[in-house]
Structures are given as C-alpha cells and as structure tokens.
mmCIF file of C-alpha atoms in Angstrom:
data_model
loop_
_atom_site.group_PDB
_atom_site.id
_atom_site.type_symbol
_atom_site.label_atom_id
_atom_site.label_comp_id
_atom_site.label_asym_id
_atom_site.label_seq_id
_atom_site.Cartn_x
_atom_site.Cartn_y
_atom_site.Cartn_z
ATOM 1 C CA UNK P 1 -19.967 16.319 -5.786
ATOM 2 C CA UNK P 2 -21.992 12.884 -5.899
ATOM 3 C CA UNK P 3 -19.768 10.000 -4.169
ATOM 4 C CA UNK P 4 -18.608 8.242 -7.565
ATOM 5 C CA UNK P 5 -15.588 6.458 -8.989
ATOM 6 C CA UNK P 6 -12.809 8.936 -9.931
ATOM 7 C CA UNK P 7 -9.752 8.627 -12.780
ATOM 8 C CA UNK P 8 -6.685 7.446 -11.637
ATOM 9 C CA UNK P 9 -3.774 6.068 -13.061
ATOM 10 C CA UNK P 10 -3.381 2.297 -12.851
ATOM 11 C CA UNK P 11 0.478 1.958 -13.565
ATOM 12 C CA UNK P 12 1.380 -1.597 -13.674
ATOM 13 C CA UNK P 13 5.350 -2.198 -13.637
ATOM 14 C CA UNK P 14 6.561 -2.193 -17.365
ATOM 15 C CA UNK P 15 9.862 -3.118 -16.474
ATOM 16 C CA UNK P 16 10.036 -5.395 -13.580
ATOM 17 C CA UNK P 17 13.731 -5.958 -13.805
ATOM 18 C CA UNK P 18 15.201 -2.554 -14.838
ATOM 19 C CA UNK P 19 16.710 -2.021 -11.083
ATOM 20 C CA UNK P 20 18.676 -4.693 -11.374
ATOM 21 C CA UNK P 21 20.892 -3.547 -14.610
ATOM 22 C CA UNK P 22 21.104 -0.190 -12.880
ATOM 23 C CA UNK P 23 22.361 -1.704 -9.752
ATOM 24 C CA UNK P 24 24.761 -3.592 -11.827
ATOM 25 C CA UNK P 25 25.707 -0.646 -13.263
ATOM 26 C CA UNK P 26 26.361 1.372 -9.892
ATOM 27 C CA UNK P 27 28.593 -1.711 -8.819
ATOM 28 C CA UNK P 28 30.594 -1.257 -11.697
ATOM 29 C CA UNK P 29 31.165 2.569 -11.428
ATOM 30 C CA UNK P 30 31.825 1.636 -7.804
ATOM 31 C CA UNK P 31 34.681 -0.516 -9.096
ATOM 32 C CA UNK P 32 36.154 2.038 -11.501
ATOM 33 C CA UNK P 33 36.241 4.503 -8.707
ATOM 34 C CA UNK P 34 37.929 2.088 -6.528
ATOM 35 C CA UNK P 35 40.353 1.352 -9.330
ATOM 36 C CA UNK P 36 41.216 4.887 -9.762
ATOM 37 C CA UNK P 37 40.536 7.171 -6.591
ATOM 38 C CA UNK P 38 41.032 4.327 -4.111
ATOM 39 C CA UNK P 39 39.497 3.085 -1.872
ATOM 40 C CA UNK P 40 37.355 6.086 -0.160
ATOM 41 C CA UNK P 41 35.998 6.842 -2.828
ATOM 42 C CA UNK P 42 34.958 3.571 -3.869
ATOM 43 C CA UNK P 43 33.576 2.783 -0.245
ATOM 44 C CA UNK P 44 31.437 6.056 -0.770
ATOM 45 C CA UNK P 45 30.221 4.516 -3.938
ATOM 46 C CA UNK P 46 29.051 1.735 -2.630
ATOM 47 C CA UNK P 47 27.320 3.303 0.406
ATOM 48 C CA UNK P 48 24.950 5.474 -1.728
ATOM 49 C CA UNK P 49 24.454 2.824 -4.221
ATOM 50 C CA UNK P 50 23.058 0.289 -1.545
ATOM 51 C CA UNK P 51 21.986 2.976 0.401
ATOM 52 C CA UNK P 52 19.427 4.128 -2.558
ATOM 53 C CA UNK P 53 18.278 0.253 -2.681
ATOM 54 C CA UNK P 54 17.502 0.158 1.206
ATOM 55 C CA UNK P 55 15.602 3.571 0.602
ATOM 56 C CA UNK P 56 13.803 2.329 -2.721
ATOM 57 C CA UNK P 57 12.617 -0.618 -0.025
ATOM 58 C CA UNK P 58 11.716 1.169 3.101
ATOM 59 C CA UNK P 59 10.039 4.425 1.749
ATOM 60 C CA UNK P 60 6.289 3.403 0.975
ATOM 61 C CA UNK P 61 6.277 6.237 -1.728
ATOM 62 C CA UNK P 62 9.275 5.384 -3.664
ATOM 63 C CA UNK P 63 9.265 4.554 -7.301
ATOM 64 C CA UNK P 64 12.653 3.191 -7.611
ATOM 65 C CA UNK P 65 11.431 -0.409 -8.478
ATOM 66 C CA UNK P 66 8.204 0.968 -10.263
ATOM 67 C CA UNK P 67 5.504 2.938 -10.041
ATOM 68 C CA UNK P 68 3.190 4.278 -7.031
ATOM 69 C CA UNK P 69 -0.106 5.911 -6.658
ATOM 70 C CA UNK P 70 0.437 8.046 -3.653
ATOM 71 C CA UNK P 71 -2.534 10.394 -4.503
ATOM 72 C CA UNK P 72 -5.455 10.701 -6.935
ATOM 73 C CA UNK P 73 -5.332 13.324 -9.623
ATOM 74 C CA UNK P 74 -8.058 15.655 -8.580
ATOM 75 C CA UNK P 75 -8.687 18.801 -7.079
ATOM 76 C CA UNK P 76 -12.114 17.805 -5.995
ATOM 77 C CA UNK P 77 -12.885 17.777 -2.061
ATOM 78 C CA UNK P 78 -12.941 13.908 -2.453
ATOM 79 C CA UNK P 79 -10.426 11.466 -1.066
ATOM 80 C CA UNK P 80 -9.958 7.722 -1.233
ATOM 81 C CA UNK P 81 -10.408 6.204 2.257
ATOM 82 C CA UNK P 82 -8.142 2.265 2.345
ATOM 83 C CA UNK P 83 -8.663 -0.112 5.161
ATOM 84 C CA UNK P 84 -5.746 -2.304 5.377
ATOM 85 C CA UNK P 85 -5.333 -6.164 6.819
ATOM 86 C CA UNK P 86 -9.141 -7.852 6.821
ATOM 87 C CA UNK P 87 -11.447 -8.940 7.400
ATOM 88 C CA UNK P 88 -11.722 -9.004 10.829
ATOM 89 C CA UNK P 89 -14.234 -8.717 13.560
ATOM 90 C CA UNK P 90 -14.115 -4.780 12.912
ATOM 91 C CA UNK P 91 -15.706 -5.579 9.561
ATOM 92 C CA UNK P 92 -19.612 -5.475 10.004
ATOM 93 C CA UNK P 93 -19.340 -2.071 12.029
ATOM 94 C CA UNK P 94 -16.985 -0.760 9.340
ATOM 95 C CA UNK P 95 -19.569 -1.670 6.721
ATOM 96 C CA UNK P 96 -22.106 -0.397 8.644
ATOM 97 C CA UNK P 97 -20.101 2.901 9.226
ATOM 98 C CA UNK P 98 -19.185 3.524 5.500
ATOM 99 C CA UNK P 99 -23.598 2.801 4.992
ATOM 100 C CA UNK P 100 -24.439 5.579 7.056
ATOM 101 C CA UNK P 101 -22.118 7.996 5.495
ATOM 102 C CA UNK P 102 -22.924 7.163 2.412
ATOM 103 C CA UNK P 103 -18.689 6.490 2.083
ATOM 104 C CA UNK P 104 -17.099 3.886 -0.377
ATOM 105 C CA UNK P 105 -13.861 2.248 0.489
ATOM 106 C CA UNK P 106 -11.413 0.261 -1.162
ATOM 107 C CA UNK P 107 -10.798 -2.854 1.323
ATOM 108 C CA UNK P 108 -7.051 -3.989 1.169
ATOM 109 C CA UNK P 109 -7.418 -7.779 2.425
ATOM 110 C CA UNK P 110 -5.224 -10.636 3.297
ATOM 111 C CA UNK P 111 -6.014 -13.542 1.093
ATOM 112 C CA UNK P 112 -5.714 -16.161 4.163
ATOM 113 C CA UNK P 113 -8.161 -14.061 6.365
ATOM 114 C CA UNK P 114 -10.512 -13.589 3.716
ATOM 115 C CA UNK P 115 -10.532 -17.297 3.123
ATOM 116 C CA UNK P 116 -10.948 -17.797 6.712
ATOM 117 C CA UNK P 117 -14.206 -15.437 6.715
ATOM 118 C CA UNK P 118 -15.207 -15.879 3.326
ATOM 119 C CA UNK P 119 -19.051 -13.962 4.001
ATOM 120 C CA UNK P 120 -17.379 -10.750 5.390
ATOM 121 C CA UNK P 121 -15.309 -10.658 2.096
ATOM 122 C CA UNK P 122 -18.181 -11.379 0.132
ATOM 123 C CA UNK P 123 -20.312 -8.734 1.886
ATOM 124 C CA UNK P 124 -17.472 -5.653 1.395
ATOM 125 C CA UNK P 125 -18.439 -6.485 -2.521
ATOM 126 C CA UNK P 126 -22.119 -6.706 -2.020
ATOM 127 C CA UNK P 127 -21.923 -3.813 -0.203
ATOM 128 C CA UNK P 128 -20.425 -1.576 -3.292
ATOM 129 C CA UNK P 129 -16.792 -1.480 -1.891
ATOM 130 C CA UNK P 130 -13.229 -2.095 -3.527
ATOM 131 C CA UNK P 131 -11.063 -5.476 -2.998
ATOM 132 C CA UNK P 132 -7.656 -5.275 -2.637
ATOM 133 C CA UNK P 133 -4.636 -7.224 -2.768
ATOM 134 C CA UNK P 134 -2.050 -7.436 0.554
ATOM 135 C CA UNK P 135 -0.415 -9.815 0.508
ATOM 136 C CA UNK P 136 -1.298 -13.957 1.327
ATOM 137 C CA UNK P 137 -0.488 -14.252 4.850
ATOM 138 C CA UNK P 138 0.694 -10.659 5.860
ATOM 139 C CA UNK P 139 4.469 -11.086 6.704
ATOM 140 C CA UNK P 140 4.470 -7.779 8.711
ATOM 141 C CA UNK P 141 8.401 -8.078 9.841
ATOM 142 C CA UNK P 142 9.687 -9.658 6.785
ATOM 143 C CA UNK P 143 7.785 -8.651 3.778
ATOM 144 C CA UNK P 144 10.515 -5.670 2.606
ATOM 145 C CA UNK P 145 13.233 -8.833 2.846
ATOM 146 C CA UNK P 146 11.177 -11.774 1.036
ATOM 147 C CA UNK P 147 13.250 -13.451 -1.762
ATOM 148 C CA UNK P 148 11.643 -13.719 -5.344
ATOM 149 C CA UNK P 149 10.288 -16.923 -5.082
ATOM 150 C CA UNK P 150 8.137 -16.178 -1.610
ATOM 151 C CA UNK P 151 7.590 -12.859 -2.535
ATOM 152 C CA UNK P 152 5.647 -13.988 -6.060
ATOM 153 C CA UNK P 153 3.675 -16.917 -3.614
ATOM 154 C CA UNK P 154 2.660 -13.570 -1.472
ATOM 155 C CA UNK P 155 1.381 -11.807 -4.036
ATOM 156 C CA UNK P 156 -0.102 -14.168 -6.716
ATOM 157 C CA UNK P 157 -1.778 -16.634 -4.100
ATOM 158 C CA UNK P 158 -3.103 -13.737 -2.805
ATOM 159 C CA UNK P 159 -4.626 -12.793 -6.053
ATOM 160 C CA UNK P 160 -6.274 -16.231 -6.849
ATOM 161 C CA UNK P 161 -7.456 -16.540 -3.421
ATOM 162 C CA UNK P 162 -9.114 -13.473 -3.298
ATOM 163 C CA UNK P 163 -10.356 -13.954 -6.944
ATOM 164 C CA UNK P 164 -11.839 -17.097 -5.435
ATOM 165 C CA UNK P 165 -14.001 -15.776 -2.195
ATOM 166 C CA UNK P 166 -15.144 -12.899 -3.899
ATOM 167 C CA UNK P 167 -15.486 -13.299 -7.632
ATOM 168 C CA UNK P 168 -13.762 -10.239 -7.700
ATOM 169 C CA UNK P 169 -10.677 -9.559 -9.483
ATOM 170 C CA UNK P 170 -8.256 -7.337 -7.297
ATOM 171 C CA UNK P 171 -6.497 -4.347 -9.342
ATOM 172 C CA UNK P 172 -4.482 -2.615 -6.512
ATOM 173 C CA UNK P 173 -1.997 -3.771 -4.566
ATOM 174 C CA UNK P 174 -0.695 -2.465 -1.215
ATOM 175 C CA UNK P 175 2.880 -4.022 0.236
ATOM 176 C CA UNK P 176 2.604 -5.009 3.579
ATOM 177 C CA UNK P 177 3.697 -2.186 5.876
ATOM 178 C CA UNK P 178 4.028 -0.397 2.724
ATOM 179 C CA UNK P 179 7.542 -1.420 2.028
ATOM 180 C CA UNK P 180 7.965 -2.991 -1.626
ATOM 181 C CA UNK P 181 11.501 -4.626 -2.378
ATOM 182 C CA UNK P 182 13.130 -4.870 -5.554
ATOM 183 C CA UNK P 183 11.166 -8.276 -6.120
ATOM 184 C CA UNK P 184 7.532 -6.966 -6.074
ATOM 185 C CA UNK P 185 7.285 -5.179 -9.711
ATOM 186 C CA UNK P 186 7.648 -8.997 -11.606
ATOM 187 C CA UNK P 187 4.254 -10.265 -9.970
ATOM 188 C CA UNK P 188 2.696 -6.857 -10.149
ATOM 189 C CA UNK P 189 3.567 -7.087 -13.940
ATOM 190 C CA UNK P 190 2.443 -10.202 -14.327
ATOM 191 C CA UNK P 191 -1.234 -10.164 -12.678
ATOM 192 C CA UNK P 192 -1.659 -6.109 -13.935
ATOM 193 C CA UNK P 193 -1.448 -5.133 -10.538
ATOM 194 C CA UNK P 194 -0.894 -1.274 -9.801
ATOM 195 C CA UNK P 195 0.483 -0.400 -6.228
ATOM 196 C CA UNK P 196 -0.978 1.949 -3.946
ATOM 197 C CA UNK P 197 0.533 4.028 -1.605
ATOM 198 C CA UNK P 198 -0.731 6.688 0.844
ATOM 199 C CA UNK P 199 -0.934 10.731 1.616
ATOM 200 C CA UNK P 200 -2.685 10.588 5.114
ATOM 201 C CA UNK P 201 -2.462 8.261 7.835
ATOM 202 C CA UNK P 202 -2.442 8.284 11.589
ATOM 203 C CA UNK P 203 -0.631 4.724 12.732
ATOM 204 C CA UNK P 204 -3.982 3.896 13.896
ATOM 205 C CA UNK P 205 -2.487 0.089 13.184
ATOM 206 C CA UNK P 206 -0.342 0.241 16.554
ATOM 207 C CA UNK P 207 -1.523 3.568 18.233
ATOM 208 C CA UNK P 208 -5.239 3.802 19.691
ATOM 209 C CA UNK P 209 -5.739 7.042 20.543
ATOM 210 C CA UNK P 210 -9.227 7.604 18.179
ATOM 211 C CA UNK P 211 -8.843 11.460 19.034
ATOM 212 C CA UNK P 212 -5.046 11.753 18.144
ATOM 213 C CA UNK P 213 -5.080 9.732 15.276
ATOM 214 C CA UNK P 214 -7.933 10.857 13.770
ATOM 215 C CA UNK P 215 -6.438 14.700 14.592
ATOM 216 C CA UNK P 216 -2.812 13.494 12.503
ATOM 217 C CA UNK P 217 -5.209 11.988 9.790
ATOM 218 C CA UNK P 218 -7.312 15.500 9.273
ATOM 219 C CA UNK P 219 -4.255 17.433 9.248
ATOM 220 C CA UNK P 220 -3.228 15.366 6.407
ATOM 221 C CA UNK P 221 -6.652 16.129 4.220
ATOM 222 C CA UNK P 222 -6.105 17.122 0.707
ATOM 223 C CA UNK P 223 -8.263 17.086 -2.124
ATOM 224 C CA UNK P 224 -7.267 13.633 -4.270
ATOM 225 C CA UNK P 225 -5.757 12.174 -0.344
ATOM 226 C CA UNK P 226 -5.258 8.467 -0.133
ATOM 227 C CA UNK P 227 -6.283 7.637 3.666
ATOM 228 C CA UNK P 228 -4.579 4.704 5.487
ATOM 229 C CA UNK P 229 -6.409 3.409 7.789
ATOM 230 C CA UNK P 230 -6.903 -0.373 9.329
ATOM 231 C CA UNK P 231 -9.222 -3.048 11.112
ATOM 232 C CA UNK P 232 -8.536 -5.359 13.860
ATOM 233 C CA UNK P 233 -5.605 -3.634 15.520
ATOM 234 C CA UNK P 234 -4.968 -5.385 18.935
ATOM 235 C CA UNK P 235 -5.901 -1.626 20.419
ATOM 236 C CA UNK P 236 -9.426 -2.339 19.396
ATOM 237 C CA UNK P 237 -10.377 1.239 18.732
ATOM 238 C CA UNK P 238 -10.670 1.104 14.949
ATOM 239 C CA UNK P 239 -13.897 1.409 14.172
ATOM 240 C CA UNK P 240 -13.736 4.178 16.824
ATOM 241 C CA UNK P 241 -11.213 5.615 14.300
ATOM 242 C CA UNK P 242 -12.871 5.616 11.427
ATOM 243 C CA UNK P 243 -16.083 6.893 12.648
ATOM 244 C CA UNK P 244 -14.147 10.097 13.499
ATOM 245 C CA UNK P 245 -12.576 10.232 10.328
ATOM 246 C CA UNK P 246 -15.839 9.986 8.138
ATOM 247 C CA UNK P 247 -17.009 12.601 10.893
ATOM 248 C CA UNK P 248 -13.977 14.819 10.001
ATOM 249 C CA UNK P 249 -14.681 14.386 6.189
ATOM 250 C CA UNK P 250 -18.424 14.964 6.246
ATOM 251 C CA UNK P 251 -17.550 18.282 8.274
ATOM 252 C CA UNK P 252 -15.238 19.479 5.850
ATOM 253 C CA UNK P 253 -17.035 19.104 2.725
ATOM 254 C CA UNK P 254 -15.185 15.899 1.694
ATOM 255 C CA UNK P 255 -16.017 12.874 -0.086
ATOM 256 C CA UNK P 256 -15.043 8.944 -0.316
ATOM 257 C CA UNK P 257 -14.454 8.199 -3.968
ATOM 258 C CA UNK P 258 -12.878 4.543 -5.177
ATOM 259 C CA UNK P 259 -10.814 4.636 -8.248
ATOM 260 C CA UNK P 260 -12.486 1.131 -9.422
#
C-alpha cells in the first residue's frame, strides 16, 4: 500500500445544543422522582445526570456532545499520525524524520505559537502535511471548563489565525488535553470542523522515556489507529519518541496516512 489520503468520516456537529434539551429533561425527571419517591431517589438521579455531563467532558472519545473520530475506518495496515502543541523547536527535526521515513502526519497547531513561528507553520504545509486546529492559546488547565464565549474565542480565533498564517483552512479540531465540554460543538458546526480524538497514546506530553512511551504506543497499533504524539514538551525527548514510533511502524509494515 502506498502512502496516500484515506477516506474518513468528516462529521461536524449537526445539533450543537441538543445536550441542553436532554439535560433539562433529566432535571425535570430528577424533580419528579424527588417529589414521588423522596430525596434519596432525587439525589441519585441528580448525581447520575451530572455525572454523565462530567464524563462527556472529560472522556476524550465521548460522543455525548457531538461526533468524534477516534479511529480511521480501514482494515489496511495504515495509521494516522497526529502531532499536537506546535510549532516548536522540535518541528524542523520532526519534519526531517517524517521525510526520511516517507510518512505524512497532521500537526494540530496552537494558533498563538503558529503566529510566533509562521515560517515553521508554513513549512509543515509545504512538505505536504496536514494542519489541525488545537485552540488559540492552549489553556491546558481550564479548557474543559471554559464558558461559551471564551470557548468560541479559542476555537474561532485559532481557525482564522491558522488560515492567515498558512493559507490552509483546518478541517479537523482536537480539544486541549482531549477534553471537550458542551460549548465546543457550536463553534465546530459554525466552522465545519470535525473533532478528532485518538486510539493510541504514550503520554509523551508529560513522560519522556522514549523506550517506554514508544512501547505503550506500539501496544495499541491497529489498522486505522489514530496515534497521539506531541512536540515541544519540557522533557525534550519528543523527537526521539516520534523516531521510535516511525521505526516501529516500518518494522510492523504500517504506513502513515492523512485523511485530508
């Protein structure tokens, strides 16, 4: 199989506020149970409904608030490499590695960082890789809890900024730390962005031991896997980790494809 694009469902949210009606209905049900069966039943219903909202926000592959792609629909020995958090000092070396292995990837860029290093963002595009929206400023600690106004600004300003810097309009969005609260979907629908999660990760954003990180990712190699990688982490080993993943893919007969 040659390296090429692969068909994948590009599904922006269709009903970004459906969750609000469902949540409202669940609260009416809670009140009815409280009235009919007492406080214990009502409290249990409240915990279940609020727990579902937290699960939908914190679990990266949750579809509670809208579609999310976690695996490519193929049985071929092909995977999608996705690299978050750039551009960074690691970007040139990663581009050289991808060239050396004849691999393509999608870089989910932080728009503020792309604006600060426009030549790197444009070089990613020039070498034939994809660009994804990974927020305007990467508010790692609080992205999951942003309100509707700030959430819209993070996604929509990033879309405009990345288009201005690279000349490319991103089609894919990845939530910061993978956590997407109910307010994400409205902007995704407006911008025709589809949300992407992953099916293989090694926690390389925080862990810097190349051998153990690569081994964890390799354990999740599957046809159609979406591999989560990072660049620019403080531990300084992201380039070595990407090289290890590329080598393991080659040894296992996998190729890197992008659904662009």
